[in-house]
Short mmCIF file of C-alpha atoms and ligand atoms in Angstrom, two decimals:
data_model
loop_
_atom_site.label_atom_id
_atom_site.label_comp_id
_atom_site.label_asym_id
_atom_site.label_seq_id
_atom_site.Cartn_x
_atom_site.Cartn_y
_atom_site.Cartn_z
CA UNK A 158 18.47 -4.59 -2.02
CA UNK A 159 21.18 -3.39 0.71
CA UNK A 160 22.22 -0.39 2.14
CA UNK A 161 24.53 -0.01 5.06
CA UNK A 162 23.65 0.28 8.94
CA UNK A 163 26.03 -0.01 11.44
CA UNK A 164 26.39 -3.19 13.47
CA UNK A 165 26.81 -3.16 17.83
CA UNK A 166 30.58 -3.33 17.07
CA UNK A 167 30.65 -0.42 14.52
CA UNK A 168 31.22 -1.66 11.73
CA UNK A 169 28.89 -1.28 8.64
CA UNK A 170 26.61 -4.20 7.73
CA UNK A 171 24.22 -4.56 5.31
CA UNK A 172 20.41 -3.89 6.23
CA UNK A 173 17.92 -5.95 4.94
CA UNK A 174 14.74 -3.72 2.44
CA UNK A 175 12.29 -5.59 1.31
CA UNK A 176 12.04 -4.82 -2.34
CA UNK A 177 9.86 -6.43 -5.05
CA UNK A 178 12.70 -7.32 -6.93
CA UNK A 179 14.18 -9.39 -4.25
CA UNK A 180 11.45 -11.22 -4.54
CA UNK A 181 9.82 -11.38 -8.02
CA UNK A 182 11.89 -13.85 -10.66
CA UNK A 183 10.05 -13.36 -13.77
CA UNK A 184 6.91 -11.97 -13.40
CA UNK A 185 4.50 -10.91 -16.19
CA UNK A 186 1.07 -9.08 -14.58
CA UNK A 187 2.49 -7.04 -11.42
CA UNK A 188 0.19 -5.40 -9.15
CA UNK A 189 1.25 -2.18 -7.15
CA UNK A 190 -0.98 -0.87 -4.54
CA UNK A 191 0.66 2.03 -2.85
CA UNK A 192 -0.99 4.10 0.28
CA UNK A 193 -0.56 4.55 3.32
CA UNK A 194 -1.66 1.80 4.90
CA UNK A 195 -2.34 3.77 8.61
CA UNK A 196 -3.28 0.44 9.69
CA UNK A 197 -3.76 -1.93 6.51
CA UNK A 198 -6.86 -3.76 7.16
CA UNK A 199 -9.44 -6.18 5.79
CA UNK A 200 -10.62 -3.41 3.03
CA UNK A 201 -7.43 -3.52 1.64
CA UNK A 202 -6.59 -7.28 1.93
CA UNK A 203 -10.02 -8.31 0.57
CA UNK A 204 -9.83 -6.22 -2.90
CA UNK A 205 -5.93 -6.93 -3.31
CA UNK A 206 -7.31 -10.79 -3.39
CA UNK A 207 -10.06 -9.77 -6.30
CA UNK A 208 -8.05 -8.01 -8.10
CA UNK A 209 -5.32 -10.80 -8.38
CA UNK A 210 -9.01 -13.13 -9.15
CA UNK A 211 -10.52 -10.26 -11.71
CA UNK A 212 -7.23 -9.00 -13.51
CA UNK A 213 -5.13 -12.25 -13.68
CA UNK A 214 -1.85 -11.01 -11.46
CA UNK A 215 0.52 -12.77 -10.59
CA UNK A 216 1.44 -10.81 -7.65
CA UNK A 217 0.48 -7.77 -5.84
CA UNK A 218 3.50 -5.21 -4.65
CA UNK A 219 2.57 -3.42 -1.51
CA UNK A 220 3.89 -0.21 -1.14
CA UNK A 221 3.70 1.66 1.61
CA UNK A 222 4.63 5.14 1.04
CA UNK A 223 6.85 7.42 3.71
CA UNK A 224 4.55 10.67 3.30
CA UNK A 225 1.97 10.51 1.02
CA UNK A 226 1.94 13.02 -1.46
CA UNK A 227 -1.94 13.15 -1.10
CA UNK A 228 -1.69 13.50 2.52
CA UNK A 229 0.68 15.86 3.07
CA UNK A 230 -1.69 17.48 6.01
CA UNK A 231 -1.82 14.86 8.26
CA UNK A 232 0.59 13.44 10.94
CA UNK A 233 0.41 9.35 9.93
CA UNK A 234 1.91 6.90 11.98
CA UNK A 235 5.82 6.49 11.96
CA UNK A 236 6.92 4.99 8.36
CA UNK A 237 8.87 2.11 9.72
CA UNK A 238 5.38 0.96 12.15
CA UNK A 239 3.12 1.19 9.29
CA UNK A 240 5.45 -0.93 7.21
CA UNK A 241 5.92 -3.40 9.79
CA UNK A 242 2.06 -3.76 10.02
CA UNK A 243 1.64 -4.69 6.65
CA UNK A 244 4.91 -6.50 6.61
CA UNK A 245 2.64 -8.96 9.41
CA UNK A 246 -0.42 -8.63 7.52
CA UNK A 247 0.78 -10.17 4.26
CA UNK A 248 3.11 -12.77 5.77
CA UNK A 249 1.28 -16.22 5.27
CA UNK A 250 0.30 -14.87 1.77
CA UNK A 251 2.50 -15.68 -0.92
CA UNK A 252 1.78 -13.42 -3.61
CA UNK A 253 1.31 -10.69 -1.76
CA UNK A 254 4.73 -8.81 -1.26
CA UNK A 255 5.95 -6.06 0.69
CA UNK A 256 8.17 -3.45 -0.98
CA UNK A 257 9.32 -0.87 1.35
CA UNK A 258 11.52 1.72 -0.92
CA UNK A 259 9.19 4.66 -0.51
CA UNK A 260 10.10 4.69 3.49
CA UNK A 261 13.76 5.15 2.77
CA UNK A 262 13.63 7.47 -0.39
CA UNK A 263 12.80 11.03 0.95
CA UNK A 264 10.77 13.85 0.32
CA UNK A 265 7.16 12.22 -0.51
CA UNK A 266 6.31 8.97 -2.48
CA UNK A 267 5.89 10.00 -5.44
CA UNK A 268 4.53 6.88 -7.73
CA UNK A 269 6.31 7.72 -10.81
CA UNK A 270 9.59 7.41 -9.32
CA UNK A 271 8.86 3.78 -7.72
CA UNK A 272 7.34 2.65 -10.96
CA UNK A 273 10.50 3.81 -13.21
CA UNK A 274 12.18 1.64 -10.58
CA UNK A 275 10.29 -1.30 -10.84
CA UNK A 276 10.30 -1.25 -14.70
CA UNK A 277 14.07 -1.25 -14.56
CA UNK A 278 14.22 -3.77 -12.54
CA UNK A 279 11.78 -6.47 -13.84
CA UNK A 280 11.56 -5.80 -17.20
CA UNK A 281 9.59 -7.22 -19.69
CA UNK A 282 6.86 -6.87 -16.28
CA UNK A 283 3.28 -5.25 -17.25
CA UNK A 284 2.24 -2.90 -14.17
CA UNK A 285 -1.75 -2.27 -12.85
CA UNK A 286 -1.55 0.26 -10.19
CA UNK A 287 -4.97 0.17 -7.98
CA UNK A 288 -6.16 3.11 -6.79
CA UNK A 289 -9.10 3.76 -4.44
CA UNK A 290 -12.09 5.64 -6.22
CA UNK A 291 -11.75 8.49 -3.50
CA UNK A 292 -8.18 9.48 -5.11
CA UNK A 293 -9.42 9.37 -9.16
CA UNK A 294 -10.83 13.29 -9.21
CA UNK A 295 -7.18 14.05 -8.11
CA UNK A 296 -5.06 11.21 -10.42
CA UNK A 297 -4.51 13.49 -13.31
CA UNK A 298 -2.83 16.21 -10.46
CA UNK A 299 -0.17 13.21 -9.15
CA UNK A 300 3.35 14.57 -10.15
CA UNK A 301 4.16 13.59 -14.38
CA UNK A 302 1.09 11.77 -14.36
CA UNK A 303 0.99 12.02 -18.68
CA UNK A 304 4.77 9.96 -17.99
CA UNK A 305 2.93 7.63 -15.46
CA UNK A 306 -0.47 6.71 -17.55
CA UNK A 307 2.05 5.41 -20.20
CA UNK A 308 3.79 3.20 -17.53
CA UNK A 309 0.70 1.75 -16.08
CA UNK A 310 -2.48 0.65 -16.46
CA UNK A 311 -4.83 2.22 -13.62
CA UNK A 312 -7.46 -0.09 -12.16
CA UNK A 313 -10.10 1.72 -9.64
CA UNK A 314 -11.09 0.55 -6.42
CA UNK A 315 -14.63 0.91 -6.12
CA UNK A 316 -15.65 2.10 -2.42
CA UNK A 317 -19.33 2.26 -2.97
CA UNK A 318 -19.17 6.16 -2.80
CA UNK A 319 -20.63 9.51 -4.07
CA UNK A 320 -18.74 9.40 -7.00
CA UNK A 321 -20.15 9.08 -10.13
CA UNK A 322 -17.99 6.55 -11.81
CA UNK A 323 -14.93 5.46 -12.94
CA UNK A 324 -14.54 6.85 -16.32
CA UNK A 325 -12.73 4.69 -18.77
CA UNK A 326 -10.69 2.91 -16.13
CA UNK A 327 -11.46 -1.04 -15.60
CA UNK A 328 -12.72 -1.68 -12.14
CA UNK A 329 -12.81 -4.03 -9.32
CA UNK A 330 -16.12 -3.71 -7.25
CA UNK A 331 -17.06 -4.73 -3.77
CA UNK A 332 -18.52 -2.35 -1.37
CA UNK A 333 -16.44 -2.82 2.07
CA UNK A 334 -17.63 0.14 3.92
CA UNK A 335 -14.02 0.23 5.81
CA UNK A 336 -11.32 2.77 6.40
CA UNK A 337 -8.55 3.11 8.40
CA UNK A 338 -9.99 6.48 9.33
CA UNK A 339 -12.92 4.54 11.24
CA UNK A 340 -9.78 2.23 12.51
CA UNK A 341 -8.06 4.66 14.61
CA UNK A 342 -11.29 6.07 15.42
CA UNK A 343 -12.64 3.38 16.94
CA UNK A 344 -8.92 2.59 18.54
CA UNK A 345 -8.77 6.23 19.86
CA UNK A 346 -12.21 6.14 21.67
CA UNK A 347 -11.74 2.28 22.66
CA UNK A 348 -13.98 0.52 20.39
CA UNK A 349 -13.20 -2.93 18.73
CA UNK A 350 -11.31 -3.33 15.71
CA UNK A 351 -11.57 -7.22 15.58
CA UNK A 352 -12.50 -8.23 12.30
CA UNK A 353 -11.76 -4.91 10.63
CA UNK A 354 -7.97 -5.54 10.98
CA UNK A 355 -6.56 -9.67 10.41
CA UNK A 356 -5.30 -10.49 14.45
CA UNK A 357 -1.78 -9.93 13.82
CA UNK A 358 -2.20 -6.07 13.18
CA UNK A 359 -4.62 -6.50 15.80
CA UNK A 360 -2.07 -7.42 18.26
CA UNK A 361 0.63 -5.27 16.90
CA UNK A 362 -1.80 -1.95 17.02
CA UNK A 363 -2.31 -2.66 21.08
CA UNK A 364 1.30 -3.52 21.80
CA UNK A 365 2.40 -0.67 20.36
CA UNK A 366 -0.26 1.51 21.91
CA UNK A 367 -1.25 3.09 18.42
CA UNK A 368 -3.49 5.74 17.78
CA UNK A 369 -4.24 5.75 21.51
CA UNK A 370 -6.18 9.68 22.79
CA UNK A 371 -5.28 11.45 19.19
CA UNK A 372 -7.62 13.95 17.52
CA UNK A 373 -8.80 11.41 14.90
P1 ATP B 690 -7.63 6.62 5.30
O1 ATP B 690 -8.97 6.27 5.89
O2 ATP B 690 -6.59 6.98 6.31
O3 ATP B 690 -7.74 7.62 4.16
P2 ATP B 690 -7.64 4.19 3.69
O4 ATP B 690 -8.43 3.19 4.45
O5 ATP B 690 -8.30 4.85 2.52
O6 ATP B 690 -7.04 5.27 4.67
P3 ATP B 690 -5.12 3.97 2.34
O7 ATP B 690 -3.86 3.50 2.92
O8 ATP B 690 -5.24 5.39 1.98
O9 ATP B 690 -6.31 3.48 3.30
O10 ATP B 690 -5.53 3.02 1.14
C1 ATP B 690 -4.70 2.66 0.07
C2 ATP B 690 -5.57 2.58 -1.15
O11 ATP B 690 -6.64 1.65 -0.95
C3 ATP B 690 -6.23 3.90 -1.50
O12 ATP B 690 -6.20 4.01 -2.91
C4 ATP B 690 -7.62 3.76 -0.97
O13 ATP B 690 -8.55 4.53 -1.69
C5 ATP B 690 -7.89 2.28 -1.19
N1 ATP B 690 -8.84 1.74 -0.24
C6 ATP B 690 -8.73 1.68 1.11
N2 ATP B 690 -9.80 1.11 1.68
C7 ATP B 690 -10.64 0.78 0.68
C8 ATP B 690 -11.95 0.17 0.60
N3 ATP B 690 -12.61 -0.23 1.70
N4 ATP B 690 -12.49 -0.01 -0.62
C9 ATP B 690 -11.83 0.39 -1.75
N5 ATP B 690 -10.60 0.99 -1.75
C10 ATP B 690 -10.02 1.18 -0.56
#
């Protein structure tokens, strides 16, 4: 995956995407775990390891999406920074992959879309798409959801919250009480994020002055 940038000299040369497909040779049991990753953190990392354990994947796609469609209200951190977080993040971690296509498609992420993608391009693939439980009430609103259900299988998240359950979706459980809400919180009023966050996005969150004095 390619497109054109150009060079110092002006002339065009390719950029570099990371794409699953780059990446993947012949996979059979492909995770996708889309959000918005505003930092990733140790919640995230944590259940993308059980659900490889639980569901038998052989890899995990992280996709971190440009606007979500779910969060259209809110002012997240630049695209490009969030990827690169995550990008850090999953580094020493071999089947955990980075696909960044969302960022450079516009309008907002819209799942369906990436997943047509990914079919196309590693077919013969089975998909599990994990989903927090916080986003279920809303999954049968996300945009040709009937087309999507037939694409995927959904796999819930539990969070250890108010709601009731997780219908007649599988699940992978473990109650990690954090957010990356409470992340730039706690980054906004000075608190410690060490040990939410590995030390990498750690680092990367202070160098880059993130989510330093706004309303969070
Ligand atoms: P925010 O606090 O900004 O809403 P978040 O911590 O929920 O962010 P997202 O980027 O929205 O992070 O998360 C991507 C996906 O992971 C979502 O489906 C979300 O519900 C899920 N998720 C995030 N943190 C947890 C957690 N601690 N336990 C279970 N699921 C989680």
């Amino acid at each position: 995956m390619a497109d054109l940038e150009t060079s110092s000299e002006g002339a065009p040369r390719p950029r570099q995407t990371n794409s699953a497909s780059d990446r993947l040779s012949k996979p059979s049991r492909v995770g996708l775990y889309g959000g918005t990753f505003d930092p990733i953190h140790h919640g995230h990392l944590i259940l993308a390891r059980d659900a490889v354990e639980q569901l038998g994947l052989d890899r995990i796609v992280f996709l971190p999406a440009a606007i979500s469609p779910h969060k259209l209200a809110s002012n997240p951190t630049p695209a490009s920074v969030r990827r690169d977080l995550v990008g850090a993040a999953l580094k020493d971690e071999p089947g955990f992959i980075l696909d960044d296509r969302e960022i450079y498609r516009a309008g907002p992420s819209y799942t369906v879309e990436t997943v047509e993608a990914l079919k196309t391009e590693l077919p013969g693939a089975r998909f599990v798409y994990l989903i927090g439980e916080d986003h279920l009430p809303k999954l049968a609103t996300w945009h040709r959801f009937e087309e999507l259900r037939l694409m995927v299988e959904f796999v819930v998240l539990g969070r250890g919250s108010a709601f009731a359950g997780a219908g007649s979706f599988r699940t992978v459980e473990r109650r990690l009480d954090i957010s990356a809400t409470e992340i730039r919180a706690r980054v906004a009023r000075g608190a410690s994020i060490r040990y939410l966050v590995p030390d990498i996005v750690h680092q990367l969150i202070l160098e880059n002055h993130l989510y330093q004095g706004a309303p969070y």
